[in-house]
PDB file of C-alpha atoms in Angstrom:
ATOM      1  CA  UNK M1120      65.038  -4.055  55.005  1.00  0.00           C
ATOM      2  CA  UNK M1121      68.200  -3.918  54.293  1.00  0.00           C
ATOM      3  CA  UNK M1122      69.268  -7.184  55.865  1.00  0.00           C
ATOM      4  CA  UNK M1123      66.756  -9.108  53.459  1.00  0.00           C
ATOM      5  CA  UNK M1124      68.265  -7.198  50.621  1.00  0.00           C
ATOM      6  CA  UNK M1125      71.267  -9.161  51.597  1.00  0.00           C
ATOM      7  CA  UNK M1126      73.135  -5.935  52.370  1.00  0.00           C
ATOM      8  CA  UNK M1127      76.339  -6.363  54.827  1.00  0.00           C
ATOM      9  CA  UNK M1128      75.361  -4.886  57.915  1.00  0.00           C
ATOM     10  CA  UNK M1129      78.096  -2.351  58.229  1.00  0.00           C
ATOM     11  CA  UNK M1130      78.600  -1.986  54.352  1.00  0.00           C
ATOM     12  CA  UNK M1131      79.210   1.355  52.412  1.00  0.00           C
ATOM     13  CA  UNK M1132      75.224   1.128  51.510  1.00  0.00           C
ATOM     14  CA  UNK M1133      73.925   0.859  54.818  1.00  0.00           C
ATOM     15  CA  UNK M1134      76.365   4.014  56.115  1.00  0.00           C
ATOM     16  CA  UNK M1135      75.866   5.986  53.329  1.00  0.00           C
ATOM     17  CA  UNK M1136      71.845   5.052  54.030  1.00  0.00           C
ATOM     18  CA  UNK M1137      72.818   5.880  57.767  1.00  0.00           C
ATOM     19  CA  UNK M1138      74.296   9.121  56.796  1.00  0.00           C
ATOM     20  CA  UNK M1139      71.468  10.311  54.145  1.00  0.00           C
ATOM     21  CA  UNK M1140      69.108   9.580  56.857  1.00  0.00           C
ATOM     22  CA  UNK M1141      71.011  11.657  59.874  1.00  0.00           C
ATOM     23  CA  UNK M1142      71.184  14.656  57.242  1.00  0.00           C
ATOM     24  CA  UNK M1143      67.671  14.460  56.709  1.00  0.00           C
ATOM     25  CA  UNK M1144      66.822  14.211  60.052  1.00  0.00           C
ATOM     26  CA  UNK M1145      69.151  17.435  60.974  1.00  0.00           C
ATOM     27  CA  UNK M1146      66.771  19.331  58.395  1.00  0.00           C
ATOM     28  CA  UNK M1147      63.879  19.057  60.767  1.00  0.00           C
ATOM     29  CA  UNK M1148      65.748  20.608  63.425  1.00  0.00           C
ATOM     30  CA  UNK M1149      66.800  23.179  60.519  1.00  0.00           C
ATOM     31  CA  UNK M1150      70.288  22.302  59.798  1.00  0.00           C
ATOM     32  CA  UNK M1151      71.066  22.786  56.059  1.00  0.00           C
ATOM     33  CA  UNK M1152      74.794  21.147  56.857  1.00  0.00           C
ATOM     34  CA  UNK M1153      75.823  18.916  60.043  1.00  0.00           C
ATOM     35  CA  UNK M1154      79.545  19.260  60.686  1.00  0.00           C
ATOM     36  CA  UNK M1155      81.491  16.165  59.900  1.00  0.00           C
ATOM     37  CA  UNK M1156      82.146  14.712  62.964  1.00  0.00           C
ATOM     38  CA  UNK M1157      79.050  15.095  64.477  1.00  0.00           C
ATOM     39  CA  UNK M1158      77.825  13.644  61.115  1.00  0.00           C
ATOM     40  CA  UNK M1159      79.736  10.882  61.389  1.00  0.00           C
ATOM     41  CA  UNK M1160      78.714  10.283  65.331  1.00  0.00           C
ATOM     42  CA  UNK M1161      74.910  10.396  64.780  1.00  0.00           C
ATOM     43  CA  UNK M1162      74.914   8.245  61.688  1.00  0.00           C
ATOM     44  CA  UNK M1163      77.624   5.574  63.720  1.00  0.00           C
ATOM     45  CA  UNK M1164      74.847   5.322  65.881  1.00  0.00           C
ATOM     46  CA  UNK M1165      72.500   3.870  63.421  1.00  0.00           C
ATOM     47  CA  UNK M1166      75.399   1.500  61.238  1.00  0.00           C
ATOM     48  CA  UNK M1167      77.689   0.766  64.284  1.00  0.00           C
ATOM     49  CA  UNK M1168      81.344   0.400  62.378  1.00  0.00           C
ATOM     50  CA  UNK M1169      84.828   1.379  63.259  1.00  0.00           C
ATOM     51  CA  UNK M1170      85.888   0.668  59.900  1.00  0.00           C
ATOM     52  CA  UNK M1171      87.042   3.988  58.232  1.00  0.00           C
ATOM     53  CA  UNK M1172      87.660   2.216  54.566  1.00  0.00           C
ATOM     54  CA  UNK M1173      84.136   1.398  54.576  1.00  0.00           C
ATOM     55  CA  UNK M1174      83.007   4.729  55.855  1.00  0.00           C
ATOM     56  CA  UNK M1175      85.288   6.398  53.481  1.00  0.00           C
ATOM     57  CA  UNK M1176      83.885   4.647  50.409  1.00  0.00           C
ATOM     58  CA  UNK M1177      80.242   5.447  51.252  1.00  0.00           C
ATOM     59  CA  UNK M1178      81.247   9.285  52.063  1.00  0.00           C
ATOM     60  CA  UNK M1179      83.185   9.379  48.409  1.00  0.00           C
ATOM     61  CA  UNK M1180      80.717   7.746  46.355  1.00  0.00           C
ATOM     62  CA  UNK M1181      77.596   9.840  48.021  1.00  0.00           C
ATOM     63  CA  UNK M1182      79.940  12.519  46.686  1.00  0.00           C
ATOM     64  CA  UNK M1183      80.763  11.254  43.383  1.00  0.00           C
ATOM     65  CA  UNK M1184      77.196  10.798  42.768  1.00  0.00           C
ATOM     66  CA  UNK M1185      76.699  14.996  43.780  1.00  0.00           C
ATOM     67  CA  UNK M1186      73.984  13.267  46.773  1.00  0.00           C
ATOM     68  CA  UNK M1187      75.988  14.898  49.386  1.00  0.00           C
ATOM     69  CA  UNK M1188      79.003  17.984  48.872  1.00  0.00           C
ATOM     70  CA  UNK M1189      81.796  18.722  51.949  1.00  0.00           C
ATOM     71  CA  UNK M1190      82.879  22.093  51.779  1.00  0.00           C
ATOM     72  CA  UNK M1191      87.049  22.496  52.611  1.00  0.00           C
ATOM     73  CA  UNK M1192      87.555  23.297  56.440  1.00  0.00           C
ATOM     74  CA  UNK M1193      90.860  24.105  57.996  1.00  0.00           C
ATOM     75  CA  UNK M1194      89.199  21.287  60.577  1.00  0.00           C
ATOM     76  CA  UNK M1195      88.456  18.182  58.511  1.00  0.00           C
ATOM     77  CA  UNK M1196      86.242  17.265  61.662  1.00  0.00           C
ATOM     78  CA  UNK M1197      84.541  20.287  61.626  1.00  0.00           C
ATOM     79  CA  UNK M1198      83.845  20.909  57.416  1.00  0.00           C
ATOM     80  CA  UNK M1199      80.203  21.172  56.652  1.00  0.00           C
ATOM     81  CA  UNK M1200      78.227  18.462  55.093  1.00  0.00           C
ATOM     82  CA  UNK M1201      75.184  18.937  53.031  1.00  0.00           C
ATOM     83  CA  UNK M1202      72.654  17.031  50.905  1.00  0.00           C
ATOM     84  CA  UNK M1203      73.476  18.555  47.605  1.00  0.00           C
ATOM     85  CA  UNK M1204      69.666  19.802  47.299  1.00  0.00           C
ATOM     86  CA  UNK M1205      70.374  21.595  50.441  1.00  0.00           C
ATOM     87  CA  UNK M1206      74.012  23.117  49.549  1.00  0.00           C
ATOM     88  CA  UNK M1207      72.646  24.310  45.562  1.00  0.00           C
ATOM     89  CA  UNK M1208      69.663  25.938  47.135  1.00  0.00           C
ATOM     90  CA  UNK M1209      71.847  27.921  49.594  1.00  0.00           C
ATOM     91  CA  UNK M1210      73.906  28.727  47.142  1.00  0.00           C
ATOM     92  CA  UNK M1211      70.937  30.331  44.744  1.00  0.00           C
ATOM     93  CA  UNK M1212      69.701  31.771  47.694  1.00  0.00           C
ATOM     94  CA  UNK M1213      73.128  33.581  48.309  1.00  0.00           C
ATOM     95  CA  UNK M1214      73.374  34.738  44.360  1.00  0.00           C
ATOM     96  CA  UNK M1215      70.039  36.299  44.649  1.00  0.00           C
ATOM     97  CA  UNK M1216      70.458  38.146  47.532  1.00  0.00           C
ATOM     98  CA  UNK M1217      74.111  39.576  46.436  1.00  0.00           C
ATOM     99  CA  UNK M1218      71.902  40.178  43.221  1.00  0.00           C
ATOM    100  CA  UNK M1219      69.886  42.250  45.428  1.00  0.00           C
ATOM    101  CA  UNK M1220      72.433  43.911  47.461  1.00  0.00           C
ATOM    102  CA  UNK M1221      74.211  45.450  44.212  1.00  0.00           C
ATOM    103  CA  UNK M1222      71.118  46.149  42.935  1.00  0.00           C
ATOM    104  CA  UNK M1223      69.022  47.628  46.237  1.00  0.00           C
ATOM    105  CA  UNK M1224      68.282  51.573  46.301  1.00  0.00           C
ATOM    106  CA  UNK M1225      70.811  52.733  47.911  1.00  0.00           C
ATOM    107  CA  UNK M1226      68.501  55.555  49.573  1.00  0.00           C
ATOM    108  CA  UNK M1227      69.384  57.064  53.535  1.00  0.00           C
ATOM    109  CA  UNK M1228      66.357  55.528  55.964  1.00  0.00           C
ATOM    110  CA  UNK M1229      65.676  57.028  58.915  1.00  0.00           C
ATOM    111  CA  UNK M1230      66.027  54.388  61.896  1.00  0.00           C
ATOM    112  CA  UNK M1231      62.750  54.385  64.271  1.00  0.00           C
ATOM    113  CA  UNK M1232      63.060  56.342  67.434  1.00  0.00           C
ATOM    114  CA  UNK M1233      62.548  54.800  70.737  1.00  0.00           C
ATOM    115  CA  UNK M1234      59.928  57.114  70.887  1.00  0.00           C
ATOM    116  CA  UNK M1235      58.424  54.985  67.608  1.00  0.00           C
ATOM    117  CA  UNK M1236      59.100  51.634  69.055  1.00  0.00           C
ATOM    118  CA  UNK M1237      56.819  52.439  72.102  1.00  0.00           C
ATOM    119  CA  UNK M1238      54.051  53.685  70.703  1.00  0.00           C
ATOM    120  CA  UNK M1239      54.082  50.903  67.725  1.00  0.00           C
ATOM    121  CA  UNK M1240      53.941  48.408  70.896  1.00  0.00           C
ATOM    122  CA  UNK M1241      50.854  50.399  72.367  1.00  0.00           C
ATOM    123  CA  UNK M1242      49.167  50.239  69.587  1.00  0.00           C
ATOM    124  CA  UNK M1243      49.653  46.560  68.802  1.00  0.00           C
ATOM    125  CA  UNK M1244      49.679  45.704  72.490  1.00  0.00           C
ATOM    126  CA  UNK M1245      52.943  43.932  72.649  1.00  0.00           C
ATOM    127  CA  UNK M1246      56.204  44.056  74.268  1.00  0.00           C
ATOM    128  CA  UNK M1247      59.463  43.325  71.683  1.00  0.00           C
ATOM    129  CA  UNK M1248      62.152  42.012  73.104  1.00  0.00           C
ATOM    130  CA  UNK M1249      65.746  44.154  72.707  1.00  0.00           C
ATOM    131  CA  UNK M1250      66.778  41.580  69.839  1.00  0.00           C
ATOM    132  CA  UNK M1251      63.004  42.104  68.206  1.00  0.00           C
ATOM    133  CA  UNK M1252      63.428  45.744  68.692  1.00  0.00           C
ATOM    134  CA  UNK M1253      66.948  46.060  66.891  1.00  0.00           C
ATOM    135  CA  UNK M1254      65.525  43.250  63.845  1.00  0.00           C
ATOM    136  CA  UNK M1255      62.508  46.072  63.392  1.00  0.00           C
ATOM    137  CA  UNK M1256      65.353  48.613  63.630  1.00  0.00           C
ATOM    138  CA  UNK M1257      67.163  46.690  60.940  1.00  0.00           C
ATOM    139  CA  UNK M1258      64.262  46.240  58.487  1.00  0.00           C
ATOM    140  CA  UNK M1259      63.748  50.097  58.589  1.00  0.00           C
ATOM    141  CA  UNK M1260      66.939  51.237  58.222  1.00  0.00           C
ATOM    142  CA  UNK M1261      68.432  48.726  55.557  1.00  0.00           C
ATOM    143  CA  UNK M1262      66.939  47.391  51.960  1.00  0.00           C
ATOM    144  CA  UNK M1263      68.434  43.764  52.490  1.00  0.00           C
ATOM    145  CA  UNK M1264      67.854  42.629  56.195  1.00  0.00           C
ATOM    146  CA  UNK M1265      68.372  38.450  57.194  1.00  0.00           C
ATOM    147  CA  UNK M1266      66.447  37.308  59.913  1.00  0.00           C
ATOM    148  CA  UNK M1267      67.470  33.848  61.933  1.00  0.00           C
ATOM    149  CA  UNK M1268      66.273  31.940  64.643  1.00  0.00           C
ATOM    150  CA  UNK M1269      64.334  29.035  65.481  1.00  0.00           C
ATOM    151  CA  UNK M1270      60.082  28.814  65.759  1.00  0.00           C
ATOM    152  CA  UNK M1271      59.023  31.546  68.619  1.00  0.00           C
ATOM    153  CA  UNK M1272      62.214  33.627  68.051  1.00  0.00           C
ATOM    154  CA  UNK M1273      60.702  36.070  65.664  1.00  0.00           C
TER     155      UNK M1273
END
């Protein structure tokens, strides 16, 4: 497509299309950021270039245009790259829960006793894991609790 647009073949469109499409591909995997050089190595792969100008100029112009943000790493190789969509909503995400945390009850709970854990397994005929056991821990004990992991981990 982009050939019959008349677009150079390793140009600053067809990277910067090259890197837009690696980032949204890293979102199906879950990614909200890809670091840079593994950015750069998985979009290389689609726009084969050893040019750095051009890769430079499609990198600062997805950035002018706020489609993509870098945040500062002591490791330029390593800083994290996002779509902007991706890096405002994380950000929103992380002002409402800091919202929350001042704002949470700050009442004592009473962590579950192994005793607890068993028979809640008994009844629901299931066996947590240690990791599943210490999230349920974690919900009961605290008013703000983050859960991670991939499909199947929960």
């Amino acid at each position: 497509m982009a050939r019959k647009a008349g677009l150079p073949e390793t140009g600053p469109e067809r990277v910067a299309g090259a890197v837009r499409y690696s980032l949204l591909l890293s979102t199906n995997d879950g990614h909200v950021f890809i670091p840079w050089r593994e950015l750069h190595q998985r979009a290389a792969r689609l726009v084969p270039s050893d040019n750095a100008e051009i890769w430079n100029q499609a990198v600062e112009a997805m950035m002018r245009q706020r489609e993509i943000g870098m945040v500062p790493s002591s490791q330029d190789s390593q800083a994290p790259v996002y779509l902007n969509t991706l890096y405002q909503a994380e950000k929103g995400v992380a002002r409402h829960l800091a919202r929350l945390f001042t704002s949470a009850s700050r009442m004592a709970l009473q962590a579950p006793s192994e005793t607890d854990l068993n028979n809640v397994e008994k009844q629901m005929k299931l066996r947590l894991a240690p990791l599943q056991r210490a999230a349920v821990s974690a919900s009961l004990t605290n008013m703000i609790v983050i859960i991670t992991g991939g499909p199947g981990t929960g």
